[in-house]
PDB file of C-alpha atoms and ligand atoms in Angstrom:
ATOM      1  CA  MET A   1      31.282  -8.368 -32.897  1.00 31.00           C
ATOM      2  CA  SER A   2      29.009  -5.278 -31.715  1.00 34.00           C
ATOM      3  CA  THR A   3      26.474  -4.009 -34.302  1.00 34.00           C
ATOM      4  CA  ALA A   4      27.272  -0.543 -35.771  1.00 37.00           C
ATOM      5  CA  VAL A   5      25.092   2.055 -34.511  1.00 37.00           C
ATOM      6  CA  ASP A   6      23.564   4.208 -37.285  1.00 38.00           C
ATOM      7  CA  ALA A   7      21.891   7.508 -35.691  1.00 37.00           C
ATOM      8  CA  SER A   8      20.686   8.497 -39.054  1.00 41.00           C
ATOM      9  CA  VAL A   9      18.466   5.506 -39.646  1.00 40.00           C
ATOM     10  CA  PRO A  10      15.031   7.080 -40.331  1.00 36.00           C
ATOM     11  CA  VAL A  11      12.410   6.796 -37.519  1.00 37.00           C
ATOM     12  CA  ALA A  12       9.059   5.780 -39.057  1.00 36.00           C
ATOM     13  CA  GLU A  13       6.648   6.215 -36.144  1.00 40.00           C
ATOM     14  CA  GLN A  14       6.992   9.032 -33.895  1.00 39.00           C
ATOM     15  CA  GLU A  15       3.644   9.407 -32.076  1.00 41.00           C
ATOM     16  CA  ASP A  16       3.730   9.583 -28.320  1.00 40.00           C
ATOM     17  CA  GLY A  17       3.437   6.312 -26.635  1.00 40.00           C
ATOM     18  CA  ALA A  18       3.537   4.277 -30.031  1.00 38.00           C
ATOM     19  CA  ALA A  19       6.445   1.653 -30.666  1.00 45.00           C
ATOM     20  CA  ASN A  20       9.038   3.310 -32.383  1.00 55.00           C
ATOM     21  CA  ILE A  21      11.967   1.899 -34.617  1.00 62.00           C
ATOM     22  CA  LEU A  22      15.603   1.633 -33.702  1.00 71.00           C
ATOM     23  CA  ALA A  23      17.830   0.520 -36.544  1.00 65.00           C
ATOM     24  CA  GLY A  24      14.936  -0.816 -38.304  1.00 75.00           C
ATOM     25  CA  LYS A  25      13.201  -2.478 -35.524  1.00 79.00           C
ATOM     26  CA  LYS A  26       9.968  -1.440 -33.625  1.00 87.00           C
ATOM     27  CA  VAL A  27      10.682  -1.100 -29.951  1.00 94.00           C
ATOM     28  CA  ALA A  28       9.024   0.039 -26.819  1.00 95.00           C
ATOM     29  CA  VAL A  29      10.887   1.747 -23.936  1.00 97.00           C
ATOM     30  CA  VAL A  30       9.685   2.385 -20.487  1.00 98.00           C
ATOM     31  CA  PHE A  31      11.807   4.801 -18.258  1.00 98.00           C
ATOM     32  CA  VAL A  32      12.189   3.699 -14.692  1.00 99.00           C
ATOM     33  CA  LEU A  33      12.883   6.853 -12.290  1.00 99.00           C
ATOM     34  CA  GLY A  34      12.874   7.529  -8.557  1.00 98.00           C
ATOM     35  CA  GLY A  35      15.249   8.728  -5.878  1.00 98.00           C
ATOM     36  CA  PRO A  36      18.711   7.174  -5.044  1.00 98.00           C
ATOM     37  CA  GLY A  37      17.588   3.843  -3.258  1.00 98.00           C
ATOM     38  CA  SER A  38      14.041   3.900  -4.103  1.00 99.00           C
ATOM     39  CA  GLY A  39      14.198   0.194  -5.348  1.00 98.00           C
ATOM     40  CA  LYS A  40      14.434   1.070  -9.362  1.00 99.00           C
ATOM     41  CA  GLY A  41      17.095  -1.875  -9.976  1.00 98.00           C
ATOM     42  CA  THR A  42      15.017  -4.316  -7.557  1.00 98.00           C
ATOM     43  CA  GLN A  43      11.930  -4.035  -9.217  1.00 98.00           C
ATOM     44  CA  CYS A  44      13.396  -3.820 -12.745  1.00 98.00           C
ATOM     45  CA  SER A  45      14.825  -7.480 -12.139  1.00 98.00           C
ATOM     46  CA  ASN A  46      11.339  -8.632 -11.261  1.00 97.00           C
ATOM     47  CA  ILE A  47       9.899  -6.979 -14.311  1.00 97.00           C
ATOM     48  CA  VAL A  48      12.398  -8.549 -16.506  1.00 97.00           C
ATOM     49  CA  GLU A  49      11.518 -12.047 -14.753  1.00 96.00           C
ATOM     50  CA  HIS A  50       7.754 -11.722 -15.399  1.00 96.00           C
ATOM     51  CA  PHE A  51       7.321  -9.467 -18.349  1.00 96.00           C
ATOM     52  CA  GLY A  52      10.417 -10.345 -20.512  1.00 94.00           C
ATOM     53  CA  PHE A  53      11.775  -6.787 -20.721  1.00 97.00           C
ATOM     54  CA  THR A  54      15.487  -6.135 -21.194  1.00 98.00           C
ATOM     55  CA  HIS A  55      16.497  -4.007 -18.200  1.00 98.00           C
ATOM     56  CA  LEU A  56      19.264  -1.390 -19.040  1.00 98.00           C
ATOM     57  CA  SER A  57      20.499   0.488 -16.014  1.00 98.00           C
ATOM     58  CA  ALA A  58      22.141   3.914 -17.132  1.00 99.00           C
ATOM     59  CA  GLY A  59      24.146   3.752 -13.939  1.00 98.00           C
ATOM     60  CA  GLU A  60      25.486   0.163 -14.730  1.00 98.00           C
ATOM     61  CA  LEU A  61      26.412   0.974 -18.223  1.00 98.00           C
ATOM     62  CA  LEU A  62      28.432   4.018 -16.885  1.00 98.00           C
ATOM     63  CA  ARG A  63      30.221   1.797 -14.217  1.00 98.00           C
ATOM     64  CA  SER A  64      31.056  -0.664 -16.880  1.00 98.00           C
ATOM     65  CA  GLU A  65      32.443   1.907 -18.918  1.00 98.00           C
ATOM     66  CA  ILE A  66      34.653   2.634 -16.028  1.00 98.00           C
ATOM     67  CA  LYS A  67      35.788  -0.919 -15.283  1.00 97.00           C
ATOM     68  CA  SER A  68      36.435  -1.488 -19.335  1.00 97.00           C
ATOM     69  CA  GLY A  69      39.367   1.203 -19.056  1.00 94.00           C
ATOM     70  CA  SER A  70      37.823   3.381 -21.831  1.00 95.00           C
ATOM     71  CA  GLU A  71      39.117   6.753 -22.394  1.00 96.00           C
ATOM     72  CA  ASN A  72      36.169   8.571 -20.633  1.00 97.00           C
ATOM     73  CA  GLY A  73      36.344   6.059 -17.646  1.00 98.00           C
ATOM     74  CA  THR A  74      38.329   8.612 -15.361  1.00 98.00           C
ATOM     75  CA  MET A  75      36.035  11.380 -16.095  1.00 98.00           C
ATOM     76  CA  ILE A  76      32.768   9.251 -15.358  1.00 98.00           C
ATOM     77  CA  ASP A  77      34.253   7.925 -12.060  1.00 98.00           C
ATOM     78  CA  SER A  78      35.077  11.295 -10.757  1.00 98.00           C
ATOM     79  CA  ILE A  79      31.538  12.546 -11.738  1.00 98.00           C
ATOM     80  CA  ILE A  80      29.885   9.428  -9.977  1.00 98.00           C
ATOM     81  CA  LYS A  81      31.961   9.978  -6.884  1.00 98.00           C
ATOM     82  CA  GLU A  82      30.618  13.555  -6.887  1.00 98.00           C
ATOM     83  CA  GLY A  83      27.002  12.432  -7.313  1.00 98.00           C
ATOM     84  CA  LYS A  84      26.680  14.470 -10.477  1.00 98.00           C
ATOM     85  CA  ILE A  85      25.309  13.679 -14.143  1.00 98.00           C
ATOM     86  CA  VAL A  86      27.628  12.470 -16.901  1.00 98.00           C
ATOM     87  CA  PRO A  87      27.474  14.187 -20.150  1.00 98.00           C
ATOM     88  CA  SER A  88      24.314  13.038 -21.918  1.00 98.00           C
ATOM     89  CA  GLU A  89      26.220  12.213 -25.073  1.00 98.00           C
ATOM     90  CA  ILE A  90      28.214   9.493 -23.496  1.00 98.00           C
ATOM     91  CA  THR A  91      25.174   8.022 -21.663  1.00 98.00           C
ATOM     92  CA  VAL A  92      23.046   8.074 -24.617  1.00 98.00           C
ATOM     93  CA  LYS A  93      25.520   6.433 -26.761  1.00 97.00           C
ATOM     94  CA  LEU A  94      25.799   3.699 -24.296  1.00 98.00           C
ATOM     95  CA  LEU A  95      22.213   3.115 -24.167  1.00 98.00           C
ATOM     96  CA  GLN A  96      21.962   3.122 -27.780  1.00 96.00           C
ATOM     97  CA  GLU A  97      24.655   0.546 -28.323  1.00 95.00           C
ATOM     98  CA  ALA A  98      23.059  -1.659 -25.910  1.00 96.00           C
ATOM     99  CA  MET A  99      19.568  -1.426 -27.644  1.00 95.00           C
ATOM    100  CA  VAL A 100      20.898  -1.845 -31.051  1.00 92.00           C
ATOM    101  CA  LYS A 101      22.980  -5.128 -29.828  1.00 94.00           C
ATOM    102  CA  SER A 102      19.872  -6.288 -28.023  1.00 94.00           C
ATOM    103  CA  GLU A 103      17.449  -9.080 -29.831  1.00 91.00           C
ATOM    104  CA  ASN A 104      14.783  -7.631 -27.569  1.00 95.00           C
ATOM    105  CA  ASP A 105      12.147  -5.073 -28.630  1.00 94.00           C
ATOM    106  CA  LYS A 106      11.148  -3.814 -25.100  1.00 95.00           C
ATOM    107  CA  PHE A 107      13.308  -2.039 -22.750  1.00 97.00           C
ATOM    108  CA  LEU A 108      13.287  -0.797 -19.313  1.00 98.00           C
ATOM    109  CA  ILE A 109      15.822   2.148 -19.151  1.00 98.00           C
ATOM    110  CA  ASP A 110      16.454   2.522 -15.616  1.00 99.00           C
ATOM    111  CA  GLY A 111      17.891   5.882 -14.097  1.00 98.00           C
ATOM    112  CA  PHE A 112      17.489   7.865 -17.076  1.00 99.00           C
ATOM    113  CA  PRO A 113      16.749  10.736 -18.084  1.00 99.00           C
ATOM    114  CA  ARG A 114      18.369  12.046 -15.046  1.00 98.00           C
ATOM    115  CA  ASN A 115      17.836  15.463 -16.267  1.00 98.00           C
ATOM    116  CA  GLN A 116      16.590  17.474 -19.071  1.00 98.00           C
ATOM    117  CA  GLU A 117      19.780  17.459 -21.169  1.00 98.00           C
ATOM    118  CA  ASN A 118      19.361  13.513 -20.770  1.00 98.00           C
ATOM    119  CA  ARG A 119      15.847  13.782 -22.086  1.00 98.00           C
ATOM    120  CA  LEU A 120      16.624  15.819 -25.064  1.00 98.00           C
ATOM    121  CA  SER A 121      19.659  13.999 -26.060  1.00 98.00           C
ATOM    122  CA  PHE A 122      17.526  10.665 -26.193  1.00 98.00           C
ATOM    123  CA  GLU A 123      14.754  12.340 -27.996  1.00 96.00           C
ATOM    124  CA  ASN A 124      16.986  13.695 -30.671  1.00 95.00           C
ATOM    125  CA  VAL A 125      19.461  10.795 -31.015  1.00 95.00           C
ATOM    126  CA  ILE A 126      17.461   7.803 -30.256  1.00 95.00           C
ATOM    127  CA  LYS A 127      14.009   9.657 -31.254  1.00 93.00           C
ATOM    128  CA  ILE A 128      11.697   7.141 -29.111  1.00 95.00           C
ATOM    129  CA  SER A 129       9.076   8.186 -26.789  1.00 96.00           C
ATOM    130  CA  PRO A 130       8.481   6.410 -23.734  1.00 98.00           C
ATOM    131  CA  GLU A 131       5.409   4.256 -23.528  1.00 97.00           C
ATOM    132  CA  PHE A 132       5.361   5.636 -20.044  1.00 98.00           C
ATOM    133  CA  VAL A 133       7.497   6.688 -16.973  1.00 98.00           C
ATOM    134  CA  LEU A 134       7.405   4.481 -14.026  1.00 98.00           C
ATOM    135  CA  PHE A 135       8.168   6.678 -10.951  1.00 98.00           C
ATOM    136  CA  PHE A 136       9.168   4.995  -7.436  1.00 98.00           C
ATOM    137  CA  ASP A 137       8.124   7.461  -4.861  1.00 98.00           C
ATOM    138  CA  CYS A 138       9.930   7.022  -1.328  1.00 98.00           C
ATOM    139  CA  SER A 139      10.717   9.189   1.459  1.00 98.00           C
ATOM    140  CA  GLU A 140      14.518  10.345   1.846  1.00 98.00           C
ATOM    141  CA  GLU A 141      14.919   8.808   5.146  1.00 98.00           C
ATOM    142  CA  GLU A 142      13.850   5.213   3.760  1.00 98.00           C
ATOM    143  CA  MET A 143      15.996   5.834   0.890  1.00 98.00           C
ATOM    144  CA  VAL A 144      19.241   6.565   3.086  1.00 98.00           C
ATOM    145  CA  ARG A 145      18.627   3.520   5.031  1.00 98.00           C
ATOM    146  CA  ARG A 146      18.547   1.308   1.914  1.00 98.00           C
ATOM    147  CA  LEU A 147      21.680   2.752   0.448  1.00 98.00           C
ATOM    148  CA  LEU A 148      23.609   2.414   3.448  1.00 97.00           C
ATOM    149  CA  GLY A 149      22.471  -0.915   3.891  1.00 97.00           C
ATOM    150  CA  ARG A 150      23.137  -2.020   0.306  1.00 98.00           C
ATOM    151  CA  ASN A 151      26.738  -3.237   0.744  1.00 95.00           C
ATOM    152  CA  GLN A 152      27.574  -3.704  -3.106  1.00 96.00           C
ATOM    153  CA  GLY A 153      30.905  -1.878  -2.786  1.00 96.00           C
ATOM    154  CA  ARG A 154      29.435   1.340  -4.674  1.00 97.00           C
ATOM    155  CA  ALA A 155      31.684   4.465  -4.358  1.00 97.00           C
ATOM    156  CA  ASP A 156      28.724   6.591  -4.270  1.00 98.00           C
ATOM    157  CA  ASP A 157      27.013   4.709  -1.508  1.00 98.00           C
ATOM    158  CA  ASN A 158      28.468   6.813   1.331  1.00 98.00           C
ATOM    159  CA  VAL A 159      26.850   9.656   3.247  1.00 97.00           C
ATOM    160  CA  GLU A 160      28.520  12.536   1.653  1.00 98.00           C
ATOM    161  CA  THR A 161      27.978  11.472  -1.781  1.00 98.00           C
ATOM    162  CA  ILE A 162      24.243  10.386  -0.852  1.00 98.00           C
ATOM    163  CA  ARG A 163      23.603  13.679   0.037  1.00 98.00           C
ATOM    164  CA  LYS A 164      24.746  15.081  -3.153  1.00 98.00           C
ATOM    165  CA  ARG A 165      22.848  12.665  -5.087  1.00 98.00           C
ATOM    166  CA  PHE A 166      19.422  13.593  -3.502  1.00 98.00           C
ATOM    167  CA  ARG A 167      20.129  17.370  -4.159  1.00 98.00           C
ATOM    168  CA  VAL A 168      20.720  16.476  -7.843  1.00 98.00           C
ATOM    169  CA  PHE A 169      17.727  14.202  -7.782  1.00 98.00           C
ATOM    170  CA  GLU A 170      15.492  17.196  -6.623  1.00 98.00           C
ATOM    171  CA  GLU A 171      17.037  19.762  -8.784  1.00 98.00           C
ATOM    172  CA  SER A 172      17.553  17.971 -11.942  1.00 98.00           C
ATOM    173  CA  SER A 173      15.426  14.765 -12.044  1.00 98.00           C
ATOM    174  CA  LEU A 174      12.277  15.874 -10.491  1.00 98.00           C
ATOM    175  CA  PRO A 175      11.742  18.283 -13.228  1.00 98.00           C
ATOM    176  CA  VAL A 176      11.893  15.427 -15.804  1.00 98.00           C
ATOM    177  CA  VAL A 177       9.024  13.463 -13.770  1.00 98.00           C
ATOM    178  CA  GLN A 178       7.120  16.855 -13.779  1.00 98.00           C
ATOM    179  CA  TYR A 179       7.742  17.356 -17.466  1.00 98.00           C
ATOM    180  CA  TYR A 180       6.266  13.570 -18.263  1.00 98.00           C
ATOM    181  CA  ASP A 181       3.586  13.880 -15.876  1.00 98.00           C
ATOM    182  CA  SER A 182       2.268  17.084 -17.749  1.00 98.00           C
ATOM    183  CA  LYS A 183       2.258  14.913 -20.592  1.00 98.00           C
ATOM    184  CA  GLY A 184       0.233  12.208 -18.624  1.00 98.00           C
ATOM    185  CA  LYS A 185       2.707   9.617 -18.855  1.00 98.00           C
ATOM    186  CA  VAL A 186       3.825   9.203 -15.256  1.00 98.00           C
ATOM    187  CA  LYS A 187       2.689   6.024 -13.171  1.00 98.00           C
ATOM    188  CA  LYS A 188       3.665   6.519  -9.877  1.00 98.00           C
ATOM    189  CA  ILE A 189       4.330   3.765  -7.381  1.00 98.00           C
ATOM    190  CA  ASN A 190       4.527   3.929  -3.622  1.00 98.00           C
ATOM    191  CA  ALA A 191       8.075   2.476  -3.317  1.00 98.00           C
ATOM    192  CA  ALA A 192       8.125   2.823   0.643  1.00 98.00           C
ATOM    193  CA  LYS A 193       6.269  -0.758   1.126  1.00 98.00           C
ATOM    194  CA  PRO A 194       8.310  -3.963   1.227  1.00 98.00           C
ATOM    195  CA  ILE A 195       9.613  -5.208  -2.085  1.00 98.00           C
ATOM    196  CA  LEU A 196       6.944  -7.739  -2.946  1.00 98.00           C
ATOM    197  CA  GLU A 197       4.059  -5.258  -2.286  1.00 98.00           C
ATOM    198  CA  VAL A 198       5.684  -2.561  -4.392  1.00 98.00           C
ATOM    199  CA  PHE A 199       5.778  -5.567  -7.253  1.00 98.00           C
ATOM    200  CA  GLU A 200       2.150  -6.050  -6.792  1.00 98.00           C
ATOM    201  CA  ASP A 201       1.457  -2.462  -7.622  1.00 98.00           C
ATOM    202  CA  VAL A 202       4.177  -2.665 -10.552  1.00 98.00           C
ATOM    203  CA  LYS A 203       2.660  -5.932 -11.974  1.00 97.00           C
ATOM    204  CA  THR A 204      -0.619  -4.146 -12.319  1.00 96.00           C
ATOM    205  CA  ILE A 205       0.803  -1.581 -14.402  1.00 97.00           C
ATOM    206  CA  PHE A 206       2.605  -4.050 -16.707  1.00 96.00           C
ATOM    207  CA  GLN A 207      -0.096  -6.655 -17.309  1.00 91.00           C
ATOM    208  CA  SER A 208      -1.130  -5.438 -20.800  1.00 81.00           C
ATOM    209  CA  TYR A 209       2.342  -6.438 -21.767  1.00 75.00           C
ATOM    210  CA  GLY A 210       1.624 -10.261 -21.025  1.00 69.00           C
ATOM    211  CA  PRO A 211       3.704 -12.753 -19.498  1.00 73.00           C
ATOM    212  CA  LYS A 212       7.278 -13.553 -20.717  1.00 71.00           C
ATOM    213  CA  ALA A 213       7.421 -15.505 -23.751  1.00 70.00           C
ATOM    214  CA  ALA A 214       8.440 -19.321 -22.754  1.00 67.00           C
TER     215      ALA A 214
HETATM  216  N1  ATP B   1      10.914  -1.870  -1.085  1.00 91.99           N
HETATM  217  C1  ATP B   1      11.978  -2.214  -0.505  1.00 91.99           C
HETATM  218  N2  ATP B   1      12.031  -2.229   0.810  1.00 91.99           N
HETATM  219  C2  ATP B   1      13.301  -2.716   1.300  1.00 91.99           C
HETATM  220  N3  ATP B   1      14.424  -2.726   0.809  1.00 91.99           N
HETATM  221  C3  ATP B   1      14.558  -2.412  -0.463  1.00 91.99           C
HETATM  222  C4  ATP B   1      13.292  -2.199  -1.237  1.00 91.99           C
HETATM  223  N4  ATP B   1      13.592  -2.110  -2.675  1.00 91.99           N
HETATM  224  C5  ATP B   1      14.803  -2.452  -2.707  1.00 91.99           C
HETATM  225  N5  ATP B   1      15.585  -2.371  -1.328  1.00 91.99           N
HETATM  226  C6  ATP B   1      16.793  -2.558  -1.121  1.00 91.99           C
HETATM  227  O1  ATP B   1      17.446  -1.135  -1.107  1.00 91.99           O
HETATM  228  C7  ATP B   1      18.637  -1.159  -1.811  1.00 91.99           C
HETATM  229  C8  ATP B   1      18.644  -0.352  -2.980  1.00 91.99           C
HETATM  230  O2  ATP B   1      17.487  -0.910  -3.891  1.00 91.99           O
HETATM  231  P1  ATP B   1      18.075  -0.769  -5.365  1.00 91.99           P
HETATM  232  O3  ATP B   1      19.452  -1.110  -5.699  1.00 91.99           O
HETATM  233  O4  ATP B   1      17.088  -1.471  -6.136  1.00 91.99           O
HETATM  234  O5  ATP B   1      17.624   0.930  -5.686  1.00 91.99           O
HETATM  235  P2  ATP B   1      17.691   1.819  -6.880  1.00 91.99           P
HETATM  236  O6  ATP B   1      16.638   2.849  -6.942  1.00 91.99           O
HETATM  237  O7  ATP B   1      18.257   1.191  -8.235  1.00 91.99           O
HETATM  238  O8  ATP B   1      19.101   2.876  -6.219  1.00 91.99           O
HETATM  239  P3  ATP B   1      20.296   3.509  -7.161  1.00 91.99           P
HETATM  240  O9  ATP B   1      19.551   4.621  -7.924  1.00 91.99           O
HETATM  241  O10 ATP B   1      21.319   3.918  -6.150  1.00 91.99           O
HETATM  242  O11 ATP B   1      20.893   2.734  -8.137  1.00 91.99           O
HETATM  243  C9  ATP B   1      19.144  -2.463  -1.999  1.00 91.99           C
HETATM  244  O12 ATP B   1      19.870  -3.112  -1.024  1.00 91.99           O
HETATM  245  C10 ATP B   1      17.697  -3.262  -2.175  1.00 91.99           C
HETATM  246  O13 ATP B   1      17.694  -4.869  -1.884  1.00 91.99           O
HETATM  247  N1  LIG B   2      21.507   9.017 -16.716  1.00 91.99           N
HETATM  248  C1  LIG B   2      22.349   8.830 -15.621  1.00 91.99           C
HETATM  249  C2  LIG B   2      22.514   7.791 -14.848  1.00 91.99           C
HETATM  250  C3  LIG B   2      23.336   7.812 -13.737  1.00 91.99           C
HETATM  251  N2  LIG B   2      24.494   8.597 -13.802  1.00 91.99           N
HETATM  252  C4  LIG B   2      25.611   8.562 -12.723  1.00 91.99           C
HETATM  253  O1  LIG B   2      25.580   7.149 -12.326  1.00 91.99           O
HETATM  254  C5  LIG B   2      25.278   7.221 -10.848  1.00 91.99           C
HETATM  255  C6  LIG B   2      24.790   6.016 -10.511  1.00 91.99           C
HETATM  256  O2  LIG B   2      23.589   5.742 -11.013  1.00 91.99           O
HETATM  257  P1  LIG B   2      22.252   4.838 -10.446  1.00 91.99           P
HETATM  258  O3  LIG B   2      21.281   5.135 -11.356  1.00 91.99           O
HETATM  259  O4  LIG B   2      22.999   3.468 -10.542  1.00 91.99           O
HETATM  260  O5  LIG B   2      22.234   5.164  -9.256  1.00 91.99           O
HETATM  261  C7  LIG B   2      24.545   8.685 -10.791  1.00 91.99           C
HETATM  262  O6  LIG B   2      24.615   9.183  -9.259  1.00 91.99           O
HETATM  263  C8  LIG B   2      25.085   9.517 -11.869  1.00 91.99           C
HETATM  264  O7  LIG B   2      26.447   9.996 -11.254  1.00 91.99           O
HETATM  265  C9  LIG B   2      24.213   9.585 -14.800  1.00 91.99           C
HETATM  266  O8  LIG B   2      25.466  10.343 -14.882  1.00 91.99           O
HETATM  267  N3  LIG B   2      23.550   9.766 -15.699  1.00 91.99           N
HETATM  268 MG1   MG B   3      19.998   1.194  -9.368  1.00 91.99          MG
END
């Protein structure tokens, strides 16, 4: 049975970068951003393995919602195929449910916030400030090559939708990165290098979180 979500739970610690409380539990959040195909999911898997975070991909949660046959599934499906951004209340609710259900107290939130509406909705509902924002920087040319070679059967990995996703990334997601940069919270990674080299740089950033518990 899933735990009920109570958005009215008081949040005791709200300072920037501090651990916060979700449903009575102190949790730390890292937002993982970068263009489509920059390697967010790939590196999150490595971070989970080495540093014991729970990986929550907003895109995966939305794709699961489609597969579950939920009442919002058809709407989410058409938005994803258009490369657009799903209304924040849906995505934030899915993230909140996943966080409340998890036993972990440290989360990588991948592909979120995708726009300022996402950011404000998370701030207002979940009331947690990220420890930092991990930003994967990669050229569009390289990202297209990766997406077209991904072969995971994703409905949005086609040339037409990829073009739209890049436009949304530039117009809606980069301003979020700039917002967090102005707060000194962005840790930028050169994501154009091979996977293991990118992870060497990622490891340096996560060192203070210590190894995964045995
Ligand atoms: N540094 C890298 N060098 C070469 N290929 C990579 C690298 N990182 C990831 N890839 C490959 O590129 C593809 C996209 O990677 P991944 O799914 O991690 O990207 P993403 O940022 O999560 O994309 P999306 O936003 O579309 O979910 C995958 O096939 C992955 O194996
Ligand atoms: N915050 C988000 C995240 C994702 N989406 C939609 O899902 C698509 C796939 O996301 P990935 O991170 O897995 O690439 C994305 O293009 C959006 O359509 C969203 O709406 N909001
Ligand atoms: Mg991904």
